[in-house]
C-alpha positions as a printed Julia matrix, in Angstrom:
297×3 Matrix{Float64}:
   1.45   16.53    1.8
   4.98   15.55    2.76
   5.21   11.85    3.57
   1.72   11.16    2.19
   0.41    9.03   -0.65
  -2.72   10.71   -2.01
  -5.16   10.3    -4.89
  -5.16   13.3    -7.23
  -8.41   14.71   -5.8
  -7.1    14.63   -2.21
  -3.81   16.18   -3.3
  -5.67   19.09   -4.9
  -7.76   19.52   -1.74
  -4.54   19.9     0.23
  -3.33   22.53   -2.25
  -6.59   24.43   -1.94
  -6.34   24.35    1.86
  -2.92   25.97    1.5
  -4.25   28.55   -0.98
  -2.53   26.94   -3.97
  -4.27   25.9    -7.16
  -7.57   27.72   -6.81
 -11.15   26.49   -6.87
 -11.15   26.01  -10.65
  -8.33   23.5   -10.42
 -10.24   21.42   -7.88
 -12.93   20.65  -10.48
 -10.4    18.72  -12.56
  -7.72   17.39  -10.21
  -6.25   14.89  -12.65
  -5.59   17.58  -15.26
  -3.95   19.74  -12.6
  -1.64   16.94  -11.5
  -0.77   16.07  -15.09
   0.17   19.71  -15.72
   2.88   19.75  -13.02
   6.14   20.69  -14.73
   8.54   18.54  -12.76
  11.11   17.79  -14.09
  10.06   14.14  -13.92
  11.82   10.95  -14.92
   9.32    8.38  -16.16
   9.77    4.77  -15.05
   7.48    1.79  -15.33
   6.8    -0.06  -12.09
   5.32    0.7    -8.7
   5.17   -0.53   -5.14
   2.99   -3.51   -6.0
   5.42   -4.68   -8.67
   8.38   -4.04   -6.36
   6.75   -6.01   -3.55
   6.01   -8.93   -5.88
   9.56   -9.0    -7.23
  10.98   -8.94   -3.69
   8.57  -11.63   -2.47
   9.37  -13.78   -5.5
  12.99  -14.01   -4.41
  11.88  -15.81   -1.25
   8.92  -17.88   -2.41
   6.75  -18.41   -5.47
   4.77  -15.24   -6.22
   1.94  -14.31   -8.59
   1.14  -10.72   -9.53
  -2.4    -9.83  -10.59
  -3.44   -6.43  -11.92
  -4.51   -4.39  -14.92
  -2.18   -2.44  -17.2
  -3.18    0.14  -19.81
  -2.61   -0.6   -23.47
  -1.36    2.96  -23.97
   1.95    1.84  -22.42
   2.06   -1.6   -24.0
   5.81   -1.62  -24.75
   6.7    -0.52  -21.23
   4.23   -3.04  -19.8
   5.99   -5.88  -21.59
   9.35   -4.73  -20.25
   8.0    -4.45  -16.71
   6.54   -7.94  -16.69
   9.77   -9.34  -18.11
  11.76   -7.61  -15.36
   9.48   -9.05  -12.67
   9.98  -12.53  -14.08
  13.75  -12.04  -14.3
  14.38  -10.53  -10.87
  11.8   -12.38   -8.83
  10.55  -15.25  -10.93
   7.11  -13.65  -10.62
   4.2   -15.33  -12.4
   2.43  -12.5   -14.27
  -0.1   -14.58  -16.18
  -2.86  -12.96  -14.12
  -2.11   -9.49  -15.52
  -4.52   -8.06  -18.08
  -3.98   -5.26  -20.58
  -6.98   -2.96  -21.03
  -7.67    0.05  -23.22
  -6.4     3.37  -21.9
  -3.51    4.37  -19.63
  -1.85    2.5   -16.79
  -2.22    4.06  -13.35
   0.48    6.62  -12.63
   2.22    7.73   -9.42
   3.85   11.17   -9.36
   6.64   11.05   -6.77
   7.51   14.53   -5.51
  10.88   14.52   -3.76
  11.87   16.96   -1.0
  15.36   18.19   -0.18
  15.63   15.82    2.81
  14.79   12.85    0.49
  11.31   12.47    1.94
   8.54   12.48   -0.65
   4.89   12.88   -1.43
   3.16   10.55   -3.9
   0.19   11.6    -6.01
  -1.84    8.87   -7.71
  -3.79    9.03  -10.95
  -5.92    5.93  -11.47
  -5.83    4.04  -14.76
  -6.58    0.52  -15.9
  -6.44   -0.85  -12.36
  -9.7     0.97  -11.64
 -11.57   -1.25  -14.13
 -12.63   -4.52  -12.49
 -15.72   -6.77  -12.52
 -18.22   -6.37   -9.7
 -18.06   -8.1    -6.34
 -20.45  -10.91   -7.25
 -18.55  -11.69  -10.46
 -15.21  -11.8    -8.64
 -16.58  -14.1    -5.94
 -18.57  -16.47   -8.11
 -18.65  -15.54  -11.8
 -16.52  -16.61  -14.74
 -14.72  -13.24  -14.76
 -13.26  -13.95  -11.33
 -12.3   -17.59  -11.9
  -8.61  -16.86  -12.6
  -8.31  -14.68   -9.53
  -9.97  -17.28   -7.32
  -7.69  -20.0    -8.7
  -4.61  -17.9    -7.93
  -5.81  -17.36   -4.35
  -6.33  -21.1    -4.02
  -2.71  -21.74   -5.02
  -1.34  -19.19   -2.57
  -0.21  -19.38    1.03
  -0.97  -15.66    1.57
  -2.24  -12.65   -0.37
  -1.09   -9.04   -0.24
  -3.68   -6.38   -1.05
  -2.88   -3.0    -2.6
  -5.27   -0.06   -2.49
  -4.82    1.22   -6.06
  -7.85   -0.9    -7.0
 -11.51   -0.33   -6.07
 -12.38   -1.37   -2.51
 -14.69   -4.16   -3.62
 -11.8    -5.97   -5.35
  -9.87   -6.18   -2.09
 -13.02   -7.24   -0.25
 -13.56  -10.06   -2.75
  -9.95  -11.25   -2.49
  -9.96  -11.06    1.32
 -13.24  -12.95    1.63
 -12.08  -15.66   -0.77
  -8.67  -15.96    0.9
 -10.16  -16.2     4.39
 -12.62  -18.87    3.27
  -9.65  -20.91    1.99
  -7.59  -20.39    5.13
  -5.05  -18.02    3.52
  -3.37  -15.17    5.36
  -4.32  -11.64    4.22
  -1.73   -8.84    4.32
  -3.04   -5.29    3.79
  -0.63   -2.72    2.35
  -2.45    0.46    3.33
  -0.73    2.83    0.87
  -2.53    4.08   -2.21
  -5.27    6.32   -0.84
  -6.11    8.51    2.14
  -9.52    6.95    2.72
 -10.39    4.73    5.71
 -10.31    0.97    5.3
 -13.55   -0.52    4.0
 -15.3    -1.96    7.09
 -16.06   -5.09    5.05
 -12.31   -5.84    5.0
 -11.72   -5.73    8.75
 -12.86   -9.27    9.63
 -10.36  -10.84    7.23
  -7.08   -8.97    7.73
  -4.14  -10.8     9.29
  -1.55   -8.03    9.02
  -2.13   -4.32    8.35
   0.92   -2.34    7.21
   0.64    1.48    7.13
   3.25    4.18    7.5
   2.57    6.78   10.19
   0.55    9.05    7.86
  -1.54    6.16    6.52
  -2.17    5.0    10.08
  -3.78    8.39   10.73
  -5.84    8.09    7.53
  -7.38    4.76    8.59
  -7.9     5.54   12.29
  -8.4     9.31   12.53
  -5.77    9.39   15.29
  -2.9    11.84   14.75
   0.47   10.08   14.92
   2.76   13.13   14.56
   3.73   15.73   17.11
   3.94   19.53   16.65
   7.29   19.12   14.89
   5.73   16.91   12.2
   7.57   13.8    13.34
   5.88   10.61   14.57
   5.61   10.2    18.32
   5.59    6.74   19.85
   2.68    7.31   22.22
   0.56    8.75   19.42
   1.42    5.79   17.17
   0.46    3.39   19.94
  -2.88    5.17   20.39
  -3.6     4.86   16.67
  -2.66    1.17   16.64
  -4.94    0.6    19.62
  -7.79    2.3    17.73
  -7.18    0.13   14.66
  -7.11   -3.03   16.75
 -10.32   -1.99   18.49
 -12.03   -1.55   15.11
 -10.89   -4.97   13.94
 -11.93   -6.55   17.24
 -15.4    -5.02   16.91
 -15.58   -6.61   13.43
 -14.83  -10.03   14.9
 -11.08   -9.98   14.25
  -9.24   -9.83   17.61
  -5.88  -11.15   16.34
  -4.8    -8.63   13.69
  -1.12   -7.68   13.62
   0.04   -4.16   12.74
   3.36   -3.23   11.11
   3.97    0.54   11.11
   6.77    1.7     8.81
   8.81    4.88    9.29
  10.87    5.09    6.1
  14.58    5.16    6.83
  13.85    4.94   10.57
  12.72    1.33   10.27
   9.42   -0.05   11.52
   7.52   -1.18   14.6
   5.54   -4.42   14.76
   2.58   -4.86   17.12
   1.76   -8.54   17.49
  -1.7   -10.09   17.66
  -1.8   -10.02   21.46
  -0.52   -6.46   21.9
  -2.77   -4.28   24.03
  -0.44   -1.47   25.1
  -0.17   -2.84   28.63
   2.83   -4.07   30.6
   6.16   -2.72   31.72
   8.45   -1.21   29.11
  11.84   -2.78   28.43
  15.11   -0.86   28.7
  14.75    0.38   25.12
  11.2     1.64   25.79
   9.43   -1.17   23.96
   6.27   -2.58   25.51
   5.52   -6.32   25.57
   4.65   -7.72   22.14
   6.26   -4.8    20.32
   9.22   -5.42   18.03
  11.35   -2.66   16.54
  13.02   -3.32   13.21
  15.62   -1.18   11.47
  15.84   -0.45    7.77
  18.02   -2.73    5.66
  20.26   -2.38    2.63
  19.2    -4.34   -0.45
  22.74   -5.05   -1.63
  23.77   -8.26    0.18
  26.81  -10.48   -0.2
  25.02  -12.99   -2.42
  23.29  -10.3    -4.46
  19.79  -11.09   -3.13
  17.35   -9.56   -2.78
  17.86   -7.6    -5.98
  16.99   -3.88   -5.99
  14.1    -3.7    -8.49
  13.15   -0.1    -7.79
  15.59    1.54  -10.2
  16.61    3.95   -7.42
């Protein structure tokens, strides 16, 4: 599970494959995850909130999602922090009965991690038709109309992302897909609308079925390229030949494959093929204090 972001059920399956947990545990994966001793430090936030706060320091940003009323005090603090650090508009957030979704971050000695997700309020959304044309989706559609681009997260049901992507594409807005949040393939209904797909190397395997790591467990460039080619082929078959792919490698930076990349051409001195761009990791603390580190790390 190292380096993976998994729903509770998939995490328990991995434990069972390794002979840990037992068959009884697999019948109630959420209870098993919630029984992990830790020790844990509880913080309110998440990658979607972090991304919104970071984006808000560059341009106007709206954050839309559902929070659970069980953590109402923490919810209020989170939304206030997002407004303070990124000027994020959170008027599109709703508070529903029950818990907020929770991510258990399991840290390894080398500072890599595994993330286990337990769904909460963000699993409760109107149906596709209501989001696309009903009163319940009017606020969401209005926010998309005001945007220049939308970023999708996968901690919501697939049909929510499909609705947002369809609406955004119809209005000429760019669609950025953050692949983290589940180990399932991308919904085929999303593929025609995606402008940029951003997985890490494990998530790239989840959505393509192509292994990106070598025998030593580390990503290998040729394997990553093969997986990117498979993803681009799937999007092309869905009528989307110009998707870009940004593969992230944690502290090792990232690799961008532009719309026209096809894996062909002569490699440069650093090994990069045409239309590939390697990017290093960056430190949040800059001379002018921006962007602000909102992760609490």
